[in-house]
Short mmCIF file of C-alpha atoms in Angstrom, two decimals:
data_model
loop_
_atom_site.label_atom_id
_atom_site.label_comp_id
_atom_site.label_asym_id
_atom_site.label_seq_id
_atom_site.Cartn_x
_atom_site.Cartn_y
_atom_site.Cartn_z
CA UNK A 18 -37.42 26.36 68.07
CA UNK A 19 -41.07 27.81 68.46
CA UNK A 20 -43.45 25.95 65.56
CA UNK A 21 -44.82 29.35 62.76
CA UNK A 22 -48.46 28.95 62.03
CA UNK A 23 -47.85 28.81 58.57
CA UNK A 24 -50.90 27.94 56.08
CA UNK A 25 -49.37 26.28 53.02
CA UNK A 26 -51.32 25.53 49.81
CA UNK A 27 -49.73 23.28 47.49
CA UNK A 28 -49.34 24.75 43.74
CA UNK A 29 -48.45 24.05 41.04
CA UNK A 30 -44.96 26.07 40.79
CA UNK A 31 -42.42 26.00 43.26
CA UNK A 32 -41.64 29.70 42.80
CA UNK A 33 -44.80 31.63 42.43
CA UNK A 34 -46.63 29.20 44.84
CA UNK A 35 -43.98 30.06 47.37
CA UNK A 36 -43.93 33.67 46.69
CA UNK A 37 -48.00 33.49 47.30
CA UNK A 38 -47.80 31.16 50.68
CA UNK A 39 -45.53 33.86 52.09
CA UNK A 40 -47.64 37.00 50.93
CA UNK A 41 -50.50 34.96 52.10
CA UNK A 42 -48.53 34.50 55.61
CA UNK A 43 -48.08 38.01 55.55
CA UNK A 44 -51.87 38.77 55.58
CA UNK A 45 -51.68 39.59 51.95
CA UNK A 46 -54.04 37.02 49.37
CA UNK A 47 -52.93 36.65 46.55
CA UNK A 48 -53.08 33.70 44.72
CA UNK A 49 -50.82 31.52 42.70
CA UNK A 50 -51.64 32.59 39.78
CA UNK A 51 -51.23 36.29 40.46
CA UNK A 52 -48.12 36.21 42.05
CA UNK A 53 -47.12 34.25 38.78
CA UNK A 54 -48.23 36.98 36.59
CA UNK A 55 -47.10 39.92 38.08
CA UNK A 56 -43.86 38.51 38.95
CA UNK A 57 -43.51 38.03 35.08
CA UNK A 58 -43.27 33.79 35.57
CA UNK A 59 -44.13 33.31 31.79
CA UNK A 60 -41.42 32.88 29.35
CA UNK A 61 -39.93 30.42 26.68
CA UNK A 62 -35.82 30.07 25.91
CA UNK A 63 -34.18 27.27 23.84
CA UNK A 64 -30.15 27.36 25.15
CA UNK A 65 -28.93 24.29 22.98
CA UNK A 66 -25.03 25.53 24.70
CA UNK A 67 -26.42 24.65 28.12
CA UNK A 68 -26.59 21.08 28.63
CA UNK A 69 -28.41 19.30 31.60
CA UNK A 70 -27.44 15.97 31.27
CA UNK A 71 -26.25 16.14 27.80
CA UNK A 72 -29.54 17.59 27.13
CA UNK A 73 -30.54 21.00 26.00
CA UNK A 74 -31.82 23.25 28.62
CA UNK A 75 -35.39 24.59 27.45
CA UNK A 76 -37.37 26.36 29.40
CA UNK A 77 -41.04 27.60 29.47
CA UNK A 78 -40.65 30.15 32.71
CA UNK A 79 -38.40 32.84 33.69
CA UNK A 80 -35.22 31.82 35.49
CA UNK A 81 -35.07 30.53 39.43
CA UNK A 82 -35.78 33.91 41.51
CA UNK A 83 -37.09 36.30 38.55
CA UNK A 84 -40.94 36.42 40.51
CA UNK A 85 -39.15 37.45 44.04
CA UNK A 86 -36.49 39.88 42.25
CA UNK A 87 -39.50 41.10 40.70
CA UNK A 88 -41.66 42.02 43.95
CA UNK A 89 -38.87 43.17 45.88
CA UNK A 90 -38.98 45.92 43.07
CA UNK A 91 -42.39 46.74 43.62
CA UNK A 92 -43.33 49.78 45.63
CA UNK A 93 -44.35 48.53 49.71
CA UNK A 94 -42.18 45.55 49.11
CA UNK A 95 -39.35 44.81 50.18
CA UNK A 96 -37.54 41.34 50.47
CA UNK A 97 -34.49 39.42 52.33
CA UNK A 98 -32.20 37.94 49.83
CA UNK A 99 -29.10 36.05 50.49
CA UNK A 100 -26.93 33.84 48.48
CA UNK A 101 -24.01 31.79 50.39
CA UNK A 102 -20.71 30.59 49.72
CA UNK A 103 -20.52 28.95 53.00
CA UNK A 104 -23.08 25.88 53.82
CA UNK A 105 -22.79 26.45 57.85
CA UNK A 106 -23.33 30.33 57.81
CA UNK A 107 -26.77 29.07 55.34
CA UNK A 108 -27.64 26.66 58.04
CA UNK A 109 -27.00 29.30 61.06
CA UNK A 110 -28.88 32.17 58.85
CA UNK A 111 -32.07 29.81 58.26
CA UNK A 112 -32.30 28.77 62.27
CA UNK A 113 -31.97 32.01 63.03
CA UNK A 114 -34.92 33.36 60.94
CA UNK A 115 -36.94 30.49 61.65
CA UNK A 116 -36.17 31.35 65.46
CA UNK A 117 -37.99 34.56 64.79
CA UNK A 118 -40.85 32.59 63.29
CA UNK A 119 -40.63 33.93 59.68
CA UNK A 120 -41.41 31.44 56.59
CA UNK A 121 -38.69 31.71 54.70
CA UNK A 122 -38.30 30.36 50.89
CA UNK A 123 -35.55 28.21 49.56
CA UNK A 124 -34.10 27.83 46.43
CA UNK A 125 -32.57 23.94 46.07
CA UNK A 126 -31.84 21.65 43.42
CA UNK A 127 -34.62 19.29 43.08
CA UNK A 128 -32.14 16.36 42.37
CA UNK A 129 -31.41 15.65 46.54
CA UNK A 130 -35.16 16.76 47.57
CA UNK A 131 -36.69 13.09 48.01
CA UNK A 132 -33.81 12.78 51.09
CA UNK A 133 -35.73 16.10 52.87
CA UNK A 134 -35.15 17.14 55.21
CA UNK A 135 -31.78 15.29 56.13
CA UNK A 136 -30.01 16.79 53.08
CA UNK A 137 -31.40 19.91 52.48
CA UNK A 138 -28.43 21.34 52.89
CA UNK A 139 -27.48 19.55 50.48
CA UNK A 140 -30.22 20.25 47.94
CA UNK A 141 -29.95 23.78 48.75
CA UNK A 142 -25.73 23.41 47.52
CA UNK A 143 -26.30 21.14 44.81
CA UNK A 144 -23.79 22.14 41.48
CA UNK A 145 -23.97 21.95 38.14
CA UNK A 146 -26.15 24.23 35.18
CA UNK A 147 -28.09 26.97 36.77
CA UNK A 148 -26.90 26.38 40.65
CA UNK A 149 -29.20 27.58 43.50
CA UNK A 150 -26.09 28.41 45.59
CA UNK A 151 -27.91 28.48 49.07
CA UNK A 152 -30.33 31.01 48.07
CA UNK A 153 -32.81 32.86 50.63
CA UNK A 154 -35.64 34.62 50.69
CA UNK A 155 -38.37 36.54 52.96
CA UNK A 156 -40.50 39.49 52.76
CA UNK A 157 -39.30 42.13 55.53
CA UNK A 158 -42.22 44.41 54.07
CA UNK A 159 -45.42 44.12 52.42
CA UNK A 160 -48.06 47.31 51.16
CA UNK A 161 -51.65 46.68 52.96
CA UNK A 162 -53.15 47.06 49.55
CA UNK A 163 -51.57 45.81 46.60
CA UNK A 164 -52.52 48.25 43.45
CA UNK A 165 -53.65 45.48 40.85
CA UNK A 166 -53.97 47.91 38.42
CA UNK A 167 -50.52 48.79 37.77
CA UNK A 168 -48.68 45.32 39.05
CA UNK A 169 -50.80 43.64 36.49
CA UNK A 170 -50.06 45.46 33.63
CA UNK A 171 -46.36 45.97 34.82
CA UNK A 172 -46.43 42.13 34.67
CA UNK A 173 -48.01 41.62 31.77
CA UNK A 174 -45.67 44.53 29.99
CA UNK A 175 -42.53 42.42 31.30
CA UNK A 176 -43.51 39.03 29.84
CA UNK A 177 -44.77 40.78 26.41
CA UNK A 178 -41.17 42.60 26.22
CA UNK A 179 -39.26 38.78 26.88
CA UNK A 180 -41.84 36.77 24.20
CA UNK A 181 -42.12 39.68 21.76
CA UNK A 182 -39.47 41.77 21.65
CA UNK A 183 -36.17 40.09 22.35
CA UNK A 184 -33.43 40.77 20.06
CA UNK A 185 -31.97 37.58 21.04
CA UNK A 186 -33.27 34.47 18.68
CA UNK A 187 -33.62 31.79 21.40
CA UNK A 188 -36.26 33.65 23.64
CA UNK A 189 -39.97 34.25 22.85
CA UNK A 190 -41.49 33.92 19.96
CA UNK A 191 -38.45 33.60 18.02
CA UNK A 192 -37.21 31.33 20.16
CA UNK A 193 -40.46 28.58 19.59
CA UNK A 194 -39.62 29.32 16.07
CA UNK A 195 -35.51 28.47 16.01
CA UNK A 196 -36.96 25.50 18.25
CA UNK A 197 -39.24 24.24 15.87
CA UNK A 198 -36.33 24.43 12.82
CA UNK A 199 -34.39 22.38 14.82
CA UNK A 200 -36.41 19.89 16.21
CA UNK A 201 -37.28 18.77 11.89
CA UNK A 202 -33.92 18.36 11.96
CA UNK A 203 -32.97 15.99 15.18
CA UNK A 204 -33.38 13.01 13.35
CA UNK A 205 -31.22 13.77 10.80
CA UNK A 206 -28.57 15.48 12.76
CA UNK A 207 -28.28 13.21 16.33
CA UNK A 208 -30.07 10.02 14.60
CA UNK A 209 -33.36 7.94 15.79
CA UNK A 210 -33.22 7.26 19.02
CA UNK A 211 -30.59 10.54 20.20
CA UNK A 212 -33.64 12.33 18.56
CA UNK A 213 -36.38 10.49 20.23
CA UNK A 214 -34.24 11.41 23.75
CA UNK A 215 -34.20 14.96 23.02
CA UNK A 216 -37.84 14.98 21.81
CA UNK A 217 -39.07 13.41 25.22
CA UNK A 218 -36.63 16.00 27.10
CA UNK A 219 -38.64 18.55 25.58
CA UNK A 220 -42.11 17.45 26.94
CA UNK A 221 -40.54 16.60 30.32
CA UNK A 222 -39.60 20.09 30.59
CA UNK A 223 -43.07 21.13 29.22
CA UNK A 224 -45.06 18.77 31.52
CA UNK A 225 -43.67 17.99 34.16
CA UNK A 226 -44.79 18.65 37.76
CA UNK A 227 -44.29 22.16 38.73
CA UNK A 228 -45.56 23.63 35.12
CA UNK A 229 -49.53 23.45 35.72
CA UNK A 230 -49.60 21.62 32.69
CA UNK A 231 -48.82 22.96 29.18
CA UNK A 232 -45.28 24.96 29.84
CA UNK A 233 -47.41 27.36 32.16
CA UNK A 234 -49.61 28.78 29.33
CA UNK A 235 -52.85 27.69 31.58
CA UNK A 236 -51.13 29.25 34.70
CA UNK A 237 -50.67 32.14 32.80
CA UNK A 238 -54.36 31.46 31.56
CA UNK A 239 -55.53 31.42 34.68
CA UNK A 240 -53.44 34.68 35.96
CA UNK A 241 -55.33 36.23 32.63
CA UNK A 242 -58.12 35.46 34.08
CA UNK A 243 -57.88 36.49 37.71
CA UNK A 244 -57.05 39.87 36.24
CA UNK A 245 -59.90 40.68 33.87
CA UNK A 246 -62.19 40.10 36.89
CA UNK A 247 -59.88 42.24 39.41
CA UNK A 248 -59.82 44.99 36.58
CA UNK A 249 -63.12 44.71 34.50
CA UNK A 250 -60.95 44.03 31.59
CA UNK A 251 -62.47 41.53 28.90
CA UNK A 252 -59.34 42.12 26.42
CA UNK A 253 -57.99 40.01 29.03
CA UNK A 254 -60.09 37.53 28.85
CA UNK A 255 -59.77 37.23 24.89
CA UNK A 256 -55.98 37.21 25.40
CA UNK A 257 -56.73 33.98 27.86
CA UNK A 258 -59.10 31.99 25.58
CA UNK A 259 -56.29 32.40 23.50
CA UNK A 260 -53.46 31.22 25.66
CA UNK A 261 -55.36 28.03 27.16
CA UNK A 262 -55.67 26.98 22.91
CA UNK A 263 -51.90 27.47 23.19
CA UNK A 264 -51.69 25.22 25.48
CA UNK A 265 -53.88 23.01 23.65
CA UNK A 266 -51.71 22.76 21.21
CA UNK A 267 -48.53 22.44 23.27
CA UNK A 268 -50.26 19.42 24.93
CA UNK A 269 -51.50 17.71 21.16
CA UNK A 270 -47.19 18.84 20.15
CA UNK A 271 -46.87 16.36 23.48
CA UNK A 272 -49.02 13.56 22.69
CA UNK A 273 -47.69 13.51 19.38
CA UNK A 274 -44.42 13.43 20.85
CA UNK A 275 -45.34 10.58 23.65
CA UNK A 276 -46.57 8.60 20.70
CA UNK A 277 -43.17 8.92 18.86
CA UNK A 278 -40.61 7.85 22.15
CA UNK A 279 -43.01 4.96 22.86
CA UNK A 280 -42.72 3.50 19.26
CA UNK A 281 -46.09 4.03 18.22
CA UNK A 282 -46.36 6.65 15.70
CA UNK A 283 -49.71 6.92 13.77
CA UNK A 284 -50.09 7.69 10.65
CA UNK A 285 -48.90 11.54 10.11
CA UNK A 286 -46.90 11.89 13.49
CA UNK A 287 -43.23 12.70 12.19
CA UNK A 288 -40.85 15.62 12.98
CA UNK A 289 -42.06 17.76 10.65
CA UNK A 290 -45.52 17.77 11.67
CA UNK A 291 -44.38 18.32 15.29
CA UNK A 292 -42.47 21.33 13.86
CA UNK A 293 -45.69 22.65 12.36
CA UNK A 294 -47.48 22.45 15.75
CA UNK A 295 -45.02 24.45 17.33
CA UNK A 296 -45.10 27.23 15.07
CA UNK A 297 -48.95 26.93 15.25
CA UNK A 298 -48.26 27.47 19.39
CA UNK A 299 -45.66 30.50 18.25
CA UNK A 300 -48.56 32.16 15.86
CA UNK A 301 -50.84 31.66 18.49
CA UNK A 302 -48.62 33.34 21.47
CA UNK A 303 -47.62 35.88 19.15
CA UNK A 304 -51.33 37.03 18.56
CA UNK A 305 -51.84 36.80 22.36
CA UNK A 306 -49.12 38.93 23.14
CA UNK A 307 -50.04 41.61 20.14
CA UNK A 308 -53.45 42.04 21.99
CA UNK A 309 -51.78 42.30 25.36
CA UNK A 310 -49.74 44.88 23.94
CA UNK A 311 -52.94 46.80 22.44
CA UNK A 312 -54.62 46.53 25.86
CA UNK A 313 -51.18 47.99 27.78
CA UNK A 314 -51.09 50.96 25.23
CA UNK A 315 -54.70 52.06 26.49
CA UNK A 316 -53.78 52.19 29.97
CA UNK A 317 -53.33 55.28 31.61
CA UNK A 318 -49.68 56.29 32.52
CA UNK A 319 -47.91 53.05 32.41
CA UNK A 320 -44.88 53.16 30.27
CA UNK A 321 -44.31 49.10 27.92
CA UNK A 322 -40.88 48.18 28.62
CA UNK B 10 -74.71 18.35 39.29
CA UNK B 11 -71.49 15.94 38.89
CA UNK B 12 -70.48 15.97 35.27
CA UNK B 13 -68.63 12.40 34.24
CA UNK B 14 -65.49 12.30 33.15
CA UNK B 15 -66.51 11.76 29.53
CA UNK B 16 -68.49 15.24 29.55
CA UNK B 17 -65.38 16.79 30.68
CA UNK B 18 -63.57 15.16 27.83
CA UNK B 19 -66.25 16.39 25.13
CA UNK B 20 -66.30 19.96 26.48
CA UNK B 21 -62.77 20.72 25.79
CA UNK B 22 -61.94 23.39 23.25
CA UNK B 23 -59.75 20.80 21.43
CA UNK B 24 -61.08 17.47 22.59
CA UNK B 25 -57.77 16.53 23.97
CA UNK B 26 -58.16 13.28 26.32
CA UNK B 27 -56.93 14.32 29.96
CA UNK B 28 -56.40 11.04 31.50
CA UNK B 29 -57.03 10.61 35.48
CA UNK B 30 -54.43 8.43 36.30
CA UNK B 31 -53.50 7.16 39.79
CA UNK B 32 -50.93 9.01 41.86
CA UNK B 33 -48.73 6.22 41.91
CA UNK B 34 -47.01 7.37 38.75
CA UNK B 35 -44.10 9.52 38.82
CA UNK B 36 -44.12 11.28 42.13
CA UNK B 37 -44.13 7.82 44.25
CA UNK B 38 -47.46 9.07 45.77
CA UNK B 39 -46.81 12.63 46.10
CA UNK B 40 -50.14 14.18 44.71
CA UNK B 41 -50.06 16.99 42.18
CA UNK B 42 -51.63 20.14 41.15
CA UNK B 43 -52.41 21.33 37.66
CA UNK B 44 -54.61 23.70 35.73
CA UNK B 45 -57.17 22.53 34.08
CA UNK B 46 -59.68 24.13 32.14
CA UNK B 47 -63.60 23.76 33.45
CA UNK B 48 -66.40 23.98 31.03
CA UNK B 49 -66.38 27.88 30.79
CA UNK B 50 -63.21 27.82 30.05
CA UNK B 51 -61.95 29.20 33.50
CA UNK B 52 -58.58 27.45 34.81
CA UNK B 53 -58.88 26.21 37.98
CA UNK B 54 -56.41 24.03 39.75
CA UNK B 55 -56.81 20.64 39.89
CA UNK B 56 -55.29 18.20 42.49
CA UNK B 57 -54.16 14.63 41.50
CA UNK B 58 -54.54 14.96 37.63
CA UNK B 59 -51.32 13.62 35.78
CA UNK B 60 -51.60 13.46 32.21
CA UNK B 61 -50.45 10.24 30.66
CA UNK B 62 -48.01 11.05 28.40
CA UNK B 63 -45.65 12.96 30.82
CA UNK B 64 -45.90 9.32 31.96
CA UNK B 65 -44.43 7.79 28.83
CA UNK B 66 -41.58 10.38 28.87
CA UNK B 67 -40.88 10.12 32.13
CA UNK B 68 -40.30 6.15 31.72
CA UNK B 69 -38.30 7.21 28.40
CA UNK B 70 -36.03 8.60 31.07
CA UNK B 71 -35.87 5.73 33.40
CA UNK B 72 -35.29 3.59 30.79
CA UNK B 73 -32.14 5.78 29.34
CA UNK B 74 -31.05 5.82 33.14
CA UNK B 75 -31.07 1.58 33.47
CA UNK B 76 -29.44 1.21 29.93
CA UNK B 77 -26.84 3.41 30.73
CA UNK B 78 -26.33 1.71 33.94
CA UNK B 79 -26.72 -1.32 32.51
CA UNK B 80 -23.62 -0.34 29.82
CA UNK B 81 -21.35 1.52 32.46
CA UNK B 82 -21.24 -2.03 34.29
CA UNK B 83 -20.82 -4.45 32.00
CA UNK B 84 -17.62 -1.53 30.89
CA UNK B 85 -16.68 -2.36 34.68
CA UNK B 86 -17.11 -5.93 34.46
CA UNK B 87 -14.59 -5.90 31.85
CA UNK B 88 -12.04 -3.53 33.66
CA UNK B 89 -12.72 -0.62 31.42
CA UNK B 90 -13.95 1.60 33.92
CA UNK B 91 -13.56 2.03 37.47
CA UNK B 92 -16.36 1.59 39.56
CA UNK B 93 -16.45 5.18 40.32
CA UNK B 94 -18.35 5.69 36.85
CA UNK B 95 -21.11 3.39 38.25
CA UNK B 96 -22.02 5.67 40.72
CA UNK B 97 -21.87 8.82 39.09
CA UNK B 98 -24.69 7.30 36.37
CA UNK B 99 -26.97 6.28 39.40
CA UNK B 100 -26.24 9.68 40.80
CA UNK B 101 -26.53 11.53 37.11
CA UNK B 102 -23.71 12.85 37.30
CA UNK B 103 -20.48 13.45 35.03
CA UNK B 104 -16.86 14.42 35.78
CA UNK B 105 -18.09 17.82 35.68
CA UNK B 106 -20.42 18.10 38.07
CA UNK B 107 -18.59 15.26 40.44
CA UNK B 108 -15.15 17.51 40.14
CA UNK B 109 -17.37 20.55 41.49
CA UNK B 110 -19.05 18.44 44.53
CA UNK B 111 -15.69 17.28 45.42
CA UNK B 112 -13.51 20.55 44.58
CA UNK B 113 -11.45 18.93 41.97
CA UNK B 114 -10.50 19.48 38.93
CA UNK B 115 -12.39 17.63 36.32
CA UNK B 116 -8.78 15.94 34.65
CA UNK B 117 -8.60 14.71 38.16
CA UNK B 118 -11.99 13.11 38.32
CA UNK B 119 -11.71 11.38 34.35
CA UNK B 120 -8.77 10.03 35.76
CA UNK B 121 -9.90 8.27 38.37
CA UNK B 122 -12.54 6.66 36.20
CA UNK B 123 -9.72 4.32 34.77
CA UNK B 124 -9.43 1.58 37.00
CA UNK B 125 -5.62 1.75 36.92
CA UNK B 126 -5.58 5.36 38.89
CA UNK B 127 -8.63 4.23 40.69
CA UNK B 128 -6.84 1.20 42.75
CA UNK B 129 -4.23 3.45 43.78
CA UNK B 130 -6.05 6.09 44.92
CA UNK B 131 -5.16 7.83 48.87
CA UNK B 132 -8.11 7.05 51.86
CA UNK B 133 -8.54 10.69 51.94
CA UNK B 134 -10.03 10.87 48.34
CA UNK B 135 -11.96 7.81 48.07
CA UNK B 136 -13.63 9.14 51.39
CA UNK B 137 -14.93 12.08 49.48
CA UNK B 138 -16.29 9.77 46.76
CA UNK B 139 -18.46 7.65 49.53
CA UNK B 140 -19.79 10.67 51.35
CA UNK B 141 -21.07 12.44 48.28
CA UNK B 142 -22.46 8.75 46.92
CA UNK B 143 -23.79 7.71 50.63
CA UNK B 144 -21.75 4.46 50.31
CA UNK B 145 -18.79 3.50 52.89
CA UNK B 146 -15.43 3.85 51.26
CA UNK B 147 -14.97 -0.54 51.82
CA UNK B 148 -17.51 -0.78 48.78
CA UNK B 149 -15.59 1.81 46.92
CA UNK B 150 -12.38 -0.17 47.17
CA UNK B 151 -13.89 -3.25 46.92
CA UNK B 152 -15.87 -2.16 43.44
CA UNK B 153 -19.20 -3.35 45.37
CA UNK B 154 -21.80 -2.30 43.32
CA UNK B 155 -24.65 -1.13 45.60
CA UNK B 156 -28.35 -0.86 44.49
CA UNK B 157 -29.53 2.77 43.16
CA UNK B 158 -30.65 5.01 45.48
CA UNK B 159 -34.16 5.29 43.54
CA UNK B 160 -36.61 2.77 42.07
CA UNK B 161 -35.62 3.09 38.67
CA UNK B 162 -38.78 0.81 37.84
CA UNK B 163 -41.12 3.81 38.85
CA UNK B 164 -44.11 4.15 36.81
CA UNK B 165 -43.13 0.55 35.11
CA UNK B 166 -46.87 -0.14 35.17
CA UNK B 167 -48.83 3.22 34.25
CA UNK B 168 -46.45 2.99 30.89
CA UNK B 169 -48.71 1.27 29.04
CA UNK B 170 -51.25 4.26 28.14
#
């Protein structure tokens, strides 16, 4: 098998990081960040009925695949994906792209990774909540140009529509909210230290590696960013400012948090409080995504979904 | 010019501490990337920069792991539970997810975590068992208990931020 002269940059997120090595590979730059944004990365759900571990799942970006589904929709793109039932056909199908020298993007379970690349097959088959199922990916077609102006603000309309306007009381907005109700009530409900579990699962999901740091609201940031410049847009730099406080206060709901699982709660750090900060974060996102929504409304021709 | 680390500190929005700590931690030398904030307030991504308290949850986790581990074998040690259980903690799993890897059916799997359906189970089975937990199928019969496959002391030290 012939070596591909592929440039990888390590990010931050496996998903959007991967999407940008390959459009990078492809002669197309576009950086983490973007490719996070337009591919509509940014998201919050609270599914208490799917357990990980005998944990709730919460989650602070869009579902595994959402940023490649979303640029094989674009117009120049066009992507390879393939899900298997069978582990040998994913082995022969991956040899025989990487035969052809393309990069090619795999979805795996991160519980088997360390073992790389010995059981990747195995990683890339691992069960349980949310299963990766072999998944596949590679771009078969990228535009020369990509037209910033509309991706962004397609991007941008698709994660205002999931934090703002779900019907659907564990997503968005609402969903920070319902999340915050609960969590006052943990301690009284699962008891100290079932509470104190669930409270670190929470900033474990918000912090860990693969989030940028505060639940993706700098990435986001930072996408918020990257697109004012591109577009000579400071509403979108507002709407940033904004976000990275967000995060701010995600990370202070976090250090409270990391103070209450170690046993060394100060004076003021309780449930309740923690509540408050969230719905401070909520207020906050909710303000961000209003003026997001102002700024899509005044461009030309692009209908908010 | 090089700003220190405590102008870095003062020039946040907030005033939150980000702590520099070494990349020993969590990801067993791995380095990371995050976004951090510079003094304009532009993100910019960071290498190596793990903020402490994912640290302290992170251990939280460990610790859960090596209590429950410590629990399911003193339940074996007693004859309670088959050694089968043992595994599955170090693996994180539960019948569930076992009865999936091993295309069973999860009344199968509880089953054979009670030692009296465990000692009689067929070579073909416990085979299954020791290929999806690395281990040979001897220390399955037996009941050996082998070591975890991960350093469940990771990050023992940085804990203390």
């Amino acid at each position: 098998m012939q070596g591909i002269d592929f440039q990888h940059a390590q990010s931050a997120h496996c998903e959007s990081g991967v999407c940008s090595n390959l459009l990078n590979h492809e002669g197309l730059n576009v950086s983490e960040a973007m490719a996070f944004g337009i591919g509509g990365g940014l998201f919050f759900g609270y599914f208490p009925f799917i357990r990980m571990h005998g944990l709730p799942l919460i989650t602070y970006r869009a579902a595994a695949g959402t940023i490649f589904k979303r640029f094989s929709r674009m117009p120049g793109f066009s992507l390879y994906r393939k899900q298997f039932r069978s582990r040998e056909q994913a082995v022969v199908e991956l040899d025989e792209a990487l035969s052809r020298s393309i990069p090619v993007g795999l979805q795996t379970g991160v519980f088997w990774l360390p073992y790389f690349p010995k059981d990747m097959t195995r990683a890339r088959f691992a069960s349980g909540a949310l299963a990766p199922k072999g998944k596949m990916y590679y771009f078969t077609q990228v535009p020369e140009q990509i037209e910033y102006q509309r991706l962004i603000a397609d991007g941008i309309g698709f994660v205002r529509k999931m934090m703002l306007g779900s019907p659907f009381f564990l997503i968005g907005i609402k969903g920070i909210r319902f999340l915050a109700n609960r969590l006052e009530q943990w301690p009284r409900k699962l008891g100290k230290d079932n509470a104190d579990l669930h409270l670190g699962h929470v900033v474990r999901m918000q912090e860990e590696i693969g989030t940028g740091g505060g639940g993706f609201r700098f990435m986001y940031a930072a996408f918020l960013q990257e697109s004012a410049e591109k577009l000579g847009a400071p509403a979108l730099k507002e709407s940033a400012s904004l976000l990275t406080y967000s995060g701010d206060l995600w990370r202070q709901f976090a250090v409270i948090a990391a103070r209450i699982c170690k046993g060394r709660a100060r004076k003021g750090d309780s449930y309740e409080a923690m509540a408050e900060k969230l719905r401070e974060c909520a207020a906050f996102e909710q303000q961000v995504f209003s003026g997001l929504e102002q700024w899509l409304k005044a461009q030309p021709q692009i209908d908010i979904r | 010019m090089e700003t220190s680390f405590w102008d870095f500190v003062l020039s946040r929005p907030q005033g939150i501490i980000r702590h520099q700590a070494s990349e020993e931690d969590v990801t067993g030398g791995i380095a990371t990337v995050s976004y951090v904030a510079g003094e304009d307030g532009k993100q910019e991504l960071k290498s190596g920069i793990m903020w402490y308290p994912v640290n302290i949850v992170n251990r939280q986790a460990w610790d859960e792991i090596d209590r429950r581990v410590e629990l399911t074998r003193e339940k074996i040690a007693a004859g309670k539970m088959s050694c089968l259980c043992y595994y599955m903690v170090i693996n994180h799993m539960d019948t569930g997810l076992l009865a999936k890897y091993t295309g069973q059916s999860r009344l199968v799997v509880f089953l054979h975590t009670i030692p009296f359906f465990f000692k009689r189970l067929g070579v073909g089975t416990l085979q299954k068992y020791a290929e999806i937990f690395a281990v040979e199928p001897e220390d399955l019969r037996q009941g050996r208990l082998g070591p975890p496959v991960y350093d469940t002391s990771q990050g023992k030290q940085h804990a203390g931020h």
